[in-house]
PDB file of C-alpha atoms in Angstrom:
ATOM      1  CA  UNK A   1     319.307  31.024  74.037  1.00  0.00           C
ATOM      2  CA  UNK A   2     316.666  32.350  76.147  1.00  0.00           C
ATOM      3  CA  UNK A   3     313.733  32.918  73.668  1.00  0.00           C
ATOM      4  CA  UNK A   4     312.027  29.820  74.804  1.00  0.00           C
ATOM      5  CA  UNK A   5     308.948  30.501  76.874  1.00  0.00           C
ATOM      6  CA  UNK A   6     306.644  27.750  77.614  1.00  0.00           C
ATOM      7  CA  UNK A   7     303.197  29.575  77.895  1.00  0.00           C
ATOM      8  CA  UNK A   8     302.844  29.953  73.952  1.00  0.00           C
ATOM      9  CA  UNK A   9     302.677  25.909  74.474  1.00  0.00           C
ATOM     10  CA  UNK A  10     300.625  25.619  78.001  1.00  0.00           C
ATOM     11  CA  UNK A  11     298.776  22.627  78.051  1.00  0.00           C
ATOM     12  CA  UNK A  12     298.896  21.104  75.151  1.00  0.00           C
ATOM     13  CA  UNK A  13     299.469  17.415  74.209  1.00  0.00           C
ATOM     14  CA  UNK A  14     302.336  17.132  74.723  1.00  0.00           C
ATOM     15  CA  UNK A  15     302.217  18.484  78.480  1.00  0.00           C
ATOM     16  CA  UNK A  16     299.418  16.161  78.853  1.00  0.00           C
ATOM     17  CA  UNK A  17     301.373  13.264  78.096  1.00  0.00           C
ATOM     18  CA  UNK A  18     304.241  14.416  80.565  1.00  0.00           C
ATOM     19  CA  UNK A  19     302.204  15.272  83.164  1.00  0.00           C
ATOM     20  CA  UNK A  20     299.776  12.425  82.922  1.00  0.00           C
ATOM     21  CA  UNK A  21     302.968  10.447  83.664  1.00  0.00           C
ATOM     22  CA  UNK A  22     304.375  12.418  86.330  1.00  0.00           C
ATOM     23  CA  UNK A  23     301.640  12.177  88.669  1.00  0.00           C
ATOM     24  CA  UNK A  24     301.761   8.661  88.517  1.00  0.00           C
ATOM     25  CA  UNK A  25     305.480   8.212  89.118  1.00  0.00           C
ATOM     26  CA  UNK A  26     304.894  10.747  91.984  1.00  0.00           C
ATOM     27  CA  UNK A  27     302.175   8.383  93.269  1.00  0.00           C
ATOM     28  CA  UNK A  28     304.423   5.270  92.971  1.00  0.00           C
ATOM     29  CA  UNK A  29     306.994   7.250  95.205  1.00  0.00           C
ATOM     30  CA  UNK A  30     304.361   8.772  97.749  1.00  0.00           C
ATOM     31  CA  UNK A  31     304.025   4.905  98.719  1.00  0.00           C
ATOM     32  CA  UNK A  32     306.830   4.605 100.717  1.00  0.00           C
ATOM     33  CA  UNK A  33     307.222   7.226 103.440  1.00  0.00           C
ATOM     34  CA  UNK A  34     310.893   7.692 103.063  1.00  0.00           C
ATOM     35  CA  UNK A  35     311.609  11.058 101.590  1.00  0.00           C
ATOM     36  CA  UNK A  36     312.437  11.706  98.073  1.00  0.00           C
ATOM     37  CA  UNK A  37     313.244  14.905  96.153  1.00  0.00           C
ATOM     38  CA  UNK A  38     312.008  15.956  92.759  1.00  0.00           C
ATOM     39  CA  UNK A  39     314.637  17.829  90.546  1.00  0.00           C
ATOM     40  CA  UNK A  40     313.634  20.336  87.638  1.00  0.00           C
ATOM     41  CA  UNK A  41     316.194  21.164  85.623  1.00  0.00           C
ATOM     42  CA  UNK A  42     314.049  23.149  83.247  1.00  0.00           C
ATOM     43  CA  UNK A  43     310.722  24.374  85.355  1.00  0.00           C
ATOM     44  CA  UNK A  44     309.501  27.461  83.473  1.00  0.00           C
ATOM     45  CA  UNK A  45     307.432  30.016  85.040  1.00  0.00           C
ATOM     46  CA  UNK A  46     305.678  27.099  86.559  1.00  0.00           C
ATOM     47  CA  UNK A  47     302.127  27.646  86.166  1.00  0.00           C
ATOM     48  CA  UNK A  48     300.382  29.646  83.134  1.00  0.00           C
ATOM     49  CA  UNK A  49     297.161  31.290  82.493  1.00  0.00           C
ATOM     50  CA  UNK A  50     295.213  30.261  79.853  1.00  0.00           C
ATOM     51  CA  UNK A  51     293.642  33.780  78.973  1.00  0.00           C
ATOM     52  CA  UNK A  52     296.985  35.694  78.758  1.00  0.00           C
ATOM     53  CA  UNK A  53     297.846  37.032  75.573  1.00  0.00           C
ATOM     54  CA  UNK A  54     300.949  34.150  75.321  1.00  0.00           C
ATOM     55  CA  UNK A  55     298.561  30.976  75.512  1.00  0.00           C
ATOM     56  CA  UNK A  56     295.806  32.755  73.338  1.00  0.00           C
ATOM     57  CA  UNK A  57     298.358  33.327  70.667  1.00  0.00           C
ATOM     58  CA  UNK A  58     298.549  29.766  69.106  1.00  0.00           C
ATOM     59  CA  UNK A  59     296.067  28.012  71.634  1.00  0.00           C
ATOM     60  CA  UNK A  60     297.645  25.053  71.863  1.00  0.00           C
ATOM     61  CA  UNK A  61     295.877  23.845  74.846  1.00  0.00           C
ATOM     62  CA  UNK A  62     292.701  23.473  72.520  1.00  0.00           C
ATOM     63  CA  UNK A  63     294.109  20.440  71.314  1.00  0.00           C
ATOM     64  CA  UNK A  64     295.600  19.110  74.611  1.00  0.00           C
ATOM     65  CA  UNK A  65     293.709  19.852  78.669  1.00  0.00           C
ATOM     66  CA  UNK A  66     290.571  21.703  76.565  1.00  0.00           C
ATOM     67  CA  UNK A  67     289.912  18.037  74.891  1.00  0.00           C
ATOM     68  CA  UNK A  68     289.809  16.255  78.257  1.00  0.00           C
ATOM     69  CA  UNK A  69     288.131  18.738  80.462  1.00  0.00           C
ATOM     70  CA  UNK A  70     284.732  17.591  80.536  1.00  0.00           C
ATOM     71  CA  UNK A  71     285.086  13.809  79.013  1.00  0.00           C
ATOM     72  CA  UNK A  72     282.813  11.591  81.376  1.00  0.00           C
ATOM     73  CA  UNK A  73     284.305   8.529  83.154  1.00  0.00           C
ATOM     74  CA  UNK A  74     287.911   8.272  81.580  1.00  0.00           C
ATOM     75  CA  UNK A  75     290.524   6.090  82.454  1.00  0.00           C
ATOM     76  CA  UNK A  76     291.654   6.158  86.301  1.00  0.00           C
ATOM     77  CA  UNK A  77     295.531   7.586  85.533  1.00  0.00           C
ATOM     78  CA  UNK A  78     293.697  10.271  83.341  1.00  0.00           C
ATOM     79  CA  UNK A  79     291.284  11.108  86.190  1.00  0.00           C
ATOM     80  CA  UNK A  80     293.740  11.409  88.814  1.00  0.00           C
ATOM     81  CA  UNK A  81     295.784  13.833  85.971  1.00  0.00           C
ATOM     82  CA  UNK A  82     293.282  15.934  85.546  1.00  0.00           C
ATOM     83  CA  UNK A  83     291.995  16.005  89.252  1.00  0.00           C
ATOM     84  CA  UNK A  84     296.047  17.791  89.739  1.00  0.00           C
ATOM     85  CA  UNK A  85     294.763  20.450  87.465  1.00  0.00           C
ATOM     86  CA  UNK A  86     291.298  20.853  88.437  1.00  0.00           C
ATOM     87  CA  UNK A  87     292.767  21.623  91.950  1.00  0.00           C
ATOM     88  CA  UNK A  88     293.884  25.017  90.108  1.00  0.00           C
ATOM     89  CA  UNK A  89     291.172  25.788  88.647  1.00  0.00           C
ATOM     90  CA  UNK A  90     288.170  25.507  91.407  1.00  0.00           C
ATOM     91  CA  UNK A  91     285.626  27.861  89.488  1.00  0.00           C
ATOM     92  CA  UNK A  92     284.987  24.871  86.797  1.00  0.00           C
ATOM     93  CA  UNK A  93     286.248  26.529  83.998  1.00  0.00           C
ATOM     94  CA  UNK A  94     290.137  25.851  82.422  1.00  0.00           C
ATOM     95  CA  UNK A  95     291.215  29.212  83.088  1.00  0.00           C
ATOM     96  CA  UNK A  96     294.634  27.957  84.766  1.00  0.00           C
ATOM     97  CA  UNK A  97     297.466  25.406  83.838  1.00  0.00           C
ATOM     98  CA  UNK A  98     300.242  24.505  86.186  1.00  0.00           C
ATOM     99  CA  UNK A  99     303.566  23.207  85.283  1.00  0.00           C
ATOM    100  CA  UNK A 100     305.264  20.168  86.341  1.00  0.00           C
ATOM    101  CA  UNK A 101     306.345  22.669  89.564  1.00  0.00           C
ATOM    102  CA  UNK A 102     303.168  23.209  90.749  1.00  0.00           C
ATOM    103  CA  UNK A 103     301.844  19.412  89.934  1.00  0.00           C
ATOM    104  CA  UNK A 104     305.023  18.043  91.806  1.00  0.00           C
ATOM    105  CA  UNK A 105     304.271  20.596  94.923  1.00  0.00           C
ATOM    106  CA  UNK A 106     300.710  19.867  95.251  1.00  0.00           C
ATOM    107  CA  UNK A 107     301.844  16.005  95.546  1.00  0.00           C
ATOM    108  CA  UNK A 108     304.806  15.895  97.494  1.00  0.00           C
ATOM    109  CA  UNK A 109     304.501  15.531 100.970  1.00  0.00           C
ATOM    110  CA  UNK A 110     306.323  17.640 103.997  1.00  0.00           C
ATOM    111  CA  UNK A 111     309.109  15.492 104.159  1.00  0.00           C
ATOM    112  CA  UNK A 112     309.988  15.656 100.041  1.00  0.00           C
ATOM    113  CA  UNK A 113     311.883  18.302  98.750  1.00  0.00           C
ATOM    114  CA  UNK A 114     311.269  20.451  95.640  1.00  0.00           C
ATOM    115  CA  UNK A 115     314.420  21.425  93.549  1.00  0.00           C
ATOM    116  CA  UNK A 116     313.675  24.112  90.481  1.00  0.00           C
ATOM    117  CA  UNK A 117     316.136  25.469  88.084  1.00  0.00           C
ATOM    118  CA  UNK A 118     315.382  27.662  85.603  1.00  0.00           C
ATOM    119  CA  UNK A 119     317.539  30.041  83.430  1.00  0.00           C
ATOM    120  CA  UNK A 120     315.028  32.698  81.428  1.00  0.00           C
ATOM    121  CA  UNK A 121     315.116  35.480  83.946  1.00  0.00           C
ATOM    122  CA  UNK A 122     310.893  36.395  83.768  1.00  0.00           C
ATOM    123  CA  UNK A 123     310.129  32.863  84.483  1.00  0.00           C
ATOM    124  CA  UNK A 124     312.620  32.649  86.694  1.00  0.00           C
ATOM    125  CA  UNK A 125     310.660  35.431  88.635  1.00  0.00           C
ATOM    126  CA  UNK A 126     307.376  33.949  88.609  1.00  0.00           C
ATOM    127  CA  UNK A 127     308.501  30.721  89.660  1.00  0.00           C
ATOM    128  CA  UNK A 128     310.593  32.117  92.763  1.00  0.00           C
ATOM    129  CA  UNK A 129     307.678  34.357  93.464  1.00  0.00           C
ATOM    130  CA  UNK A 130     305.532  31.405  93.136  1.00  0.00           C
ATOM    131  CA  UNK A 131     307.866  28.664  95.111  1.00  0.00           C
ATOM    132  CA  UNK A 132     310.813  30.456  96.859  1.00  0.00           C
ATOM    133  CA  UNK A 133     309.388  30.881 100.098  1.00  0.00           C
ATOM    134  CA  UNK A 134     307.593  27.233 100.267  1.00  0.00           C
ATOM    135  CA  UNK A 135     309.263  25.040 102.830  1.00  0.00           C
ATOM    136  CA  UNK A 136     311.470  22.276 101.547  1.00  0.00           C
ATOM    137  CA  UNK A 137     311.464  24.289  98.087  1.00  0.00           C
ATOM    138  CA  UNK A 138     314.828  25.978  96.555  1.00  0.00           C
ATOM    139  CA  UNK A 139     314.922  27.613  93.454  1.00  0.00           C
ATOM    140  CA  UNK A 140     317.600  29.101  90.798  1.00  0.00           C
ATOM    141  CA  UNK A 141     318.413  31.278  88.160  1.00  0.00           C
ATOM    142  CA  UNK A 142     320.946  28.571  86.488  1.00  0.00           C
ATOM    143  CA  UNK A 143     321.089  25.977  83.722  1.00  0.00           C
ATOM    144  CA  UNK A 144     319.544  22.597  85.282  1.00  0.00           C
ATOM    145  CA  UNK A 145     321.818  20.796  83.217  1.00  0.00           C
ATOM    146  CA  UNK A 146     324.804  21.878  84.903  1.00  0.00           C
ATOM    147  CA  UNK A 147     323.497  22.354  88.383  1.00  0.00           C
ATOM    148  CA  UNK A 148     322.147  19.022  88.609  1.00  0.00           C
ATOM    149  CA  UNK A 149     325.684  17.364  89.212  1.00  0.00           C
ATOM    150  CA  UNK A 150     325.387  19.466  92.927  1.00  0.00           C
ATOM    151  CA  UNK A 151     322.422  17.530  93.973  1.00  0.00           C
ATOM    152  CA  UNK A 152     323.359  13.982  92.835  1.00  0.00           C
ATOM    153  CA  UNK A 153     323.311  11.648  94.831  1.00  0.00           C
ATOM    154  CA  UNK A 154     320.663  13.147  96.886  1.00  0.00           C
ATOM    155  CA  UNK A 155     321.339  13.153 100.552  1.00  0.00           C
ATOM    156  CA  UNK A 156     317.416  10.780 101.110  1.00  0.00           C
ATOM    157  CA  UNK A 157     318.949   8.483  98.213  1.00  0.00           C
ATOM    158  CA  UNK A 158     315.762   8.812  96.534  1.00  0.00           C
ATOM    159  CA  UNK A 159     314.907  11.372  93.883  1.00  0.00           C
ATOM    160  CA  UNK A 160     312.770  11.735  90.843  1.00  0.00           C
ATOM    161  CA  UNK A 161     314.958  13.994  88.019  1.00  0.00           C
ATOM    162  CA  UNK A 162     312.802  15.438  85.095  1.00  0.00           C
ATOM    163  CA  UNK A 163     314.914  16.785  82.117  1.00  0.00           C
ATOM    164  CA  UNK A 164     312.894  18.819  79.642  1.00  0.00           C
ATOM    165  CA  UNK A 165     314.221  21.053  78.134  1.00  0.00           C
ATOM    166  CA  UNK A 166     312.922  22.991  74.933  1.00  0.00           C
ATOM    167  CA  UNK A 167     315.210  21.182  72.108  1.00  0.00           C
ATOM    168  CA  UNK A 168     314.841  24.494  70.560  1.00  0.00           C
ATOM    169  CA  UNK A 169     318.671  24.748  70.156  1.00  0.00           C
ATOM    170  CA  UNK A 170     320.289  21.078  68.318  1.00  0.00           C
ATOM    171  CA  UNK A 171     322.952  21.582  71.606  1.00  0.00           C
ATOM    172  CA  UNK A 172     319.776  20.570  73.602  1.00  0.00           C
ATOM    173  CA  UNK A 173     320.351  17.314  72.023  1.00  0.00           C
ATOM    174  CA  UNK A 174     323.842  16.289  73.253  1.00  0.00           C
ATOM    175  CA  UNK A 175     323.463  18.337  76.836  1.00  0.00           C
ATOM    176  CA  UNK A 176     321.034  15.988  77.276  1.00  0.00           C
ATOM    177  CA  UNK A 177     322.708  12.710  76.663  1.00  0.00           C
ATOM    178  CA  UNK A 178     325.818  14.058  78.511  1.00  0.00           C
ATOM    179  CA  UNK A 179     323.599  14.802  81.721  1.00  0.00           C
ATOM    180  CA  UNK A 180     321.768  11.650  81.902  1.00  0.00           C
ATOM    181  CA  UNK A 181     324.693   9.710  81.617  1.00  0.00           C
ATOM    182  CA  UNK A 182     326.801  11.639  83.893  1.00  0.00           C
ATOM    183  CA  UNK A 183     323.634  11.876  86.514  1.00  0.00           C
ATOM    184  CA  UNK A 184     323.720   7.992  86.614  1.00  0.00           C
ATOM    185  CA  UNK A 185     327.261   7.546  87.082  1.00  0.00           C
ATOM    186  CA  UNK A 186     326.592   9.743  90.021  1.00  0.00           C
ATOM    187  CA  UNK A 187     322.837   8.111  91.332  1.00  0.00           C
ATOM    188  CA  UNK A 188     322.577   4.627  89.646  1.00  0.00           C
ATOM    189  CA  UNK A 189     319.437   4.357  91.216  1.00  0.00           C
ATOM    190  CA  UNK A 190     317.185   7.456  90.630  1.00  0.00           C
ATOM    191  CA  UNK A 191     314.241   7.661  88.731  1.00  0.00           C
ATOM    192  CA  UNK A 192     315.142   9.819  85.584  1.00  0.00           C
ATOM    193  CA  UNK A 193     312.207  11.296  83.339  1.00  0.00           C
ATOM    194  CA  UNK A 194     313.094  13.002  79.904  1.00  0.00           C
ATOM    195  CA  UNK A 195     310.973  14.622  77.692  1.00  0.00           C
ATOM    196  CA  UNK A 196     311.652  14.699  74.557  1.00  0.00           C
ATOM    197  CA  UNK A 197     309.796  16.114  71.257  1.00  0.00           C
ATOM    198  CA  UNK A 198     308.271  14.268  68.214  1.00  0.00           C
ATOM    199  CA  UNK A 199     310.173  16.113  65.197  1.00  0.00           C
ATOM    200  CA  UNK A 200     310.733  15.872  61.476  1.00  0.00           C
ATOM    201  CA  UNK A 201     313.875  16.569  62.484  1.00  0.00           C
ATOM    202  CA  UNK A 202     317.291  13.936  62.640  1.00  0.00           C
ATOM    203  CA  UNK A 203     318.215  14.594  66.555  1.00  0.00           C
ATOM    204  CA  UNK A 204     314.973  13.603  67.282  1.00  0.00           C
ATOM    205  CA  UNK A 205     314.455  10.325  65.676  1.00  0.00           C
ATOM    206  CA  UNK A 206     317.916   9.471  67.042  1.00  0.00           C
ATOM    207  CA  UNK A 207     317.729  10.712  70.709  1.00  0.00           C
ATOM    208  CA  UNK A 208     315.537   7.648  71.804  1.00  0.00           C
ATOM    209  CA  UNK A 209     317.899   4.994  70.543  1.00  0.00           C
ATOM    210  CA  UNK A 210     320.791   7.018  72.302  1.00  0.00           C
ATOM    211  CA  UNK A 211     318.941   7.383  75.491  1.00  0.00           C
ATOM    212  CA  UNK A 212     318.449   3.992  75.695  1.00  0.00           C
ATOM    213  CA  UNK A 213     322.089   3.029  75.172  1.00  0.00           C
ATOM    214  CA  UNK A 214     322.777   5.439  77.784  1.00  0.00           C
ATOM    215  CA  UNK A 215     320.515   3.683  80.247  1.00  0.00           C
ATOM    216  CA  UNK A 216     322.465   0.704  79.380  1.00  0.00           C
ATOM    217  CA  UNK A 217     321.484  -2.301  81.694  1.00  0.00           C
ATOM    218  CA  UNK A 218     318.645  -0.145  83.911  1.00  0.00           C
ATOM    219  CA  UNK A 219     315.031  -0.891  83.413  1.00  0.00           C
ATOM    220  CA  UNK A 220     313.475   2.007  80.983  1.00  0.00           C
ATOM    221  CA  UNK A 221     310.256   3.097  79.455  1.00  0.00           C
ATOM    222  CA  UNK A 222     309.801   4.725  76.130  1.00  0.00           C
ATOM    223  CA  UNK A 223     305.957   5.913  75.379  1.00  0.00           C
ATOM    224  CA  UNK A 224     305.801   8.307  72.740  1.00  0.00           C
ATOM    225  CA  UNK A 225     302.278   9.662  70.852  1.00  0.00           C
ATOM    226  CA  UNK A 226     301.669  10.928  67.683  1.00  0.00           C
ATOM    227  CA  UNK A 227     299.076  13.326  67.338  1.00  0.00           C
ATOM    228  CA  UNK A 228     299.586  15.551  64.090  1.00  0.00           C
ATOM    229  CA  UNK A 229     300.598  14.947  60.846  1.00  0.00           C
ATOM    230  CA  UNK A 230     303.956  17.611  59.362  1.00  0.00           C
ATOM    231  CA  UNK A 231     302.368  21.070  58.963  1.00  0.00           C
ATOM    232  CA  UNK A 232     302.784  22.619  54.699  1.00  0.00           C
ATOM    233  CA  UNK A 233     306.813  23.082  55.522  1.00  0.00           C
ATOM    234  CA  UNK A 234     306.977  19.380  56.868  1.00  0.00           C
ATOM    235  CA  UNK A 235     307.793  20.780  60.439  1.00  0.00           C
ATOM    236  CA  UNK A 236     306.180  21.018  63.505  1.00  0.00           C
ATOM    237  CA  UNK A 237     305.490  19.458  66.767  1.00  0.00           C
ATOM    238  CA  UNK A 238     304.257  15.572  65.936  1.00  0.00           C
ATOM    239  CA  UNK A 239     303.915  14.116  69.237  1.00  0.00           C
ATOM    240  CA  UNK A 240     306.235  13.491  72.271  1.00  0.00           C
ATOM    241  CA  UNK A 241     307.856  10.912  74.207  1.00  0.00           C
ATOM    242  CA  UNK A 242     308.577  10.184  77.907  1.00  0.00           C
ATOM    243  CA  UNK A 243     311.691   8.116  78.243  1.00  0.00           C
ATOM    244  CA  UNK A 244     312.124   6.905  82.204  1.00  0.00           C
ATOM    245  CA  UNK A 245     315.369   5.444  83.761  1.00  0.00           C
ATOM    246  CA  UNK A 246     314.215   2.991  86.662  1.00  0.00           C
ATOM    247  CA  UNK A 247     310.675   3.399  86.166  1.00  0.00           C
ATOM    248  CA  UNK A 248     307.816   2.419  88.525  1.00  0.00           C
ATOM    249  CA  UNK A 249     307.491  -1.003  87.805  1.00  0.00           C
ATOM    250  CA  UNK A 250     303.591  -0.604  87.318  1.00  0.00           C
ATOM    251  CA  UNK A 251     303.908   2.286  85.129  1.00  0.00           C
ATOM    252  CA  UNK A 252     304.000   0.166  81.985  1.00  0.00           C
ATOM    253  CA  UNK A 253     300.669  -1.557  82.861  1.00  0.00           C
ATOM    254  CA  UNK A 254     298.972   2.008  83.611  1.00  0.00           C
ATOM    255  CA  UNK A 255     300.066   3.593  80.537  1.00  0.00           C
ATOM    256  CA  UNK A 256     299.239   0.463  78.067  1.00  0.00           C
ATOM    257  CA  UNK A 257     295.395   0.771  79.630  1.00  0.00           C
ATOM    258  CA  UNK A 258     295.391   4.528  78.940  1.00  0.00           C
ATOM    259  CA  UNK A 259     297.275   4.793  75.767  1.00  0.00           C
ATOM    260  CA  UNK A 260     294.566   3.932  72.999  1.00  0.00           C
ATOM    261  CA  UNK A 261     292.109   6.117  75.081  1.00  0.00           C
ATOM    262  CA  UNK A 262     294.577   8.940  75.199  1.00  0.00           C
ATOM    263  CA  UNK A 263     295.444   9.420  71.860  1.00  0.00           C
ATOM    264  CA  UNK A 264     292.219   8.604  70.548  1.00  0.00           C
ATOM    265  CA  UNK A 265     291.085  11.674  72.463  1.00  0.00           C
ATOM    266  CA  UNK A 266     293.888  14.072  71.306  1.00  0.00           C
ATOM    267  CA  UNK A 267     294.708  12.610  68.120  1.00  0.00           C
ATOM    268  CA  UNK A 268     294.300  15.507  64.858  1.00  0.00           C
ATOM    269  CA  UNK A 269     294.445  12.582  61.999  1.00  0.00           C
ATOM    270  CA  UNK A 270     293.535   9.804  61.254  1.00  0.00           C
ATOM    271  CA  UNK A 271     296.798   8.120  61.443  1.00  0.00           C
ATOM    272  CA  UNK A 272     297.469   9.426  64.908  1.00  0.00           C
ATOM    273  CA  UNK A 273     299.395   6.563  67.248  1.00  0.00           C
ATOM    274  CA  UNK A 274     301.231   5.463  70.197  1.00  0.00           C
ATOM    275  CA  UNK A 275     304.058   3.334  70.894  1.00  0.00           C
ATOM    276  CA  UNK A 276     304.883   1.528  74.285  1.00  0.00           C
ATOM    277  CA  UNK A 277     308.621  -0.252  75.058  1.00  0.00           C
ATOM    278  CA  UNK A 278     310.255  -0.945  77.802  1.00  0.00           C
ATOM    279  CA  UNK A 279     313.441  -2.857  79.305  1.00  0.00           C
ATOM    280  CA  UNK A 280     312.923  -4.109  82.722  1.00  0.00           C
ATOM    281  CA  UNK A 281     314.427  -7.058  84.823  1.00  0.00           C
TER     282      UNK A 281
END
């Protein structure tokens, strides 16, 4: 259960596409100056370097933040995105990429609050080492899934929640759908953001139709990308998705400006794509 560590996997496209849109829904929220919290339930070691002997192994940032480091003049979203991780890196060169911890830190504001959760005990280290002492910042050694239902509703009734966990085990799949839904009987009204991988796999081709029955009547946003074709065994990662309960309502617009750019830039075949849906009031 613990095998999962996200620095073989450190920028690649599919971190791109989740972080690309989690700096704009943490924009969207920094407009109002009401506090909010941000909620990780899966945060990793929460930053990564690129030259350490786990990101080296399969490179995978090659084909994601390597693409996009020195394009000229690309779309605004994408230049704010990679402004977040240029702020780690100060020498020029990619040498360093943070996780959606240390993009949602660098963002919030004093009055926000930072919740992290992660469960493999190393990255669990970093991460406290890294965040534990920051003001407004807690973190733990538990399963995000289950300690979420502690912090819902949040006491500032306003809180972004980002679910991502690995989907390395198929009981990803339904711990999932059991914690969104139970997280919006709980806060109808918080901004949910799930990640969730492009596979050649059943759960995956399901999980956005069942996400979006479990939003029910909320406004949502599906964008997903597909970047790589099935490797010789038919498997491997395709793409990814960001599915959003109550969206910022100009998130759509941002993302259908960015889209063909975006995966034009990271996309391995020719048949690479996007696809953009939403359901909003």
């Amino acid at each position: 259960m613990l095998a999962y560590r996200h620095a073989f996997h450190a920028g690649n496209h599919a971190d791109v596409l989740k972080h690309l849109v989690l700096v704009q829904v943490l924009r969207h929220m920094n407009r109002k100056d009401k506090p909010y919290w941000v909620i990780d339930t899966h945060a990793g070691a929460g930053g990564y370097a690129l030259h350490e002997v786990a990101a080296q192994k399969n490179a995978e940032y090659a084909n994601g933040i390597e693409r996009l480091w020195r394009c000229e003049n690309p779309p605004e979203a994408v230049a704010d995105y990679l402004a977040q991780i240029r702020a780690f890196n100060t020498s020029g060169a990619l040498l360093y990429y943070p996780g959606s911890p240390a993009i949602a830190h660098q963002l919030m504001r004093e009055q926000d609050k930072l919740r992290l959760f992660e469960l493999h005990p190393s990255d669990h280290r970093v991460l406290d080492a890294t965040f534990g002492s920051q003001p407004g910042v807690q973190v733990r050694c538990a399963d995000g899934f289950v300690a979420l239902k502690s912090l819902l509703p949040p006491q500032d009734r306003r809180a972004v929640v980002l679910l991502d966990p690995s989907y390395e085990l198929k009981t990803d799949y339904a711990a999932l759908r059991n914690t969104l839904s139970d997280a919006l009987q709980r806060f109808a009204v918080g901004t949910y953001a799930v990640w969730y991988p492009v596979l050649q796999r059943r759960e995956s081709h399901l999980l956005p139709q069942q996400l979006r029955r479990i939003a029910g009547q909320a406004d949502w946003l599906d964008v997903r990308m597909q970047v790589c074709e099935p490797d010789a065994s038919g498997f491997g990662l395709l793409g990814s998705g960001m599915f959003l309960v109550n969206p910022p309502w100009t998130l759509h617009d941002t993302l259908r400006e960015v889209l063909p750019w975006l995966t034009g830039m990271l996309g391995q075949f020719k048949g690479a794509h996007f696809s953009l849906e939403q359901q909003a009031a």
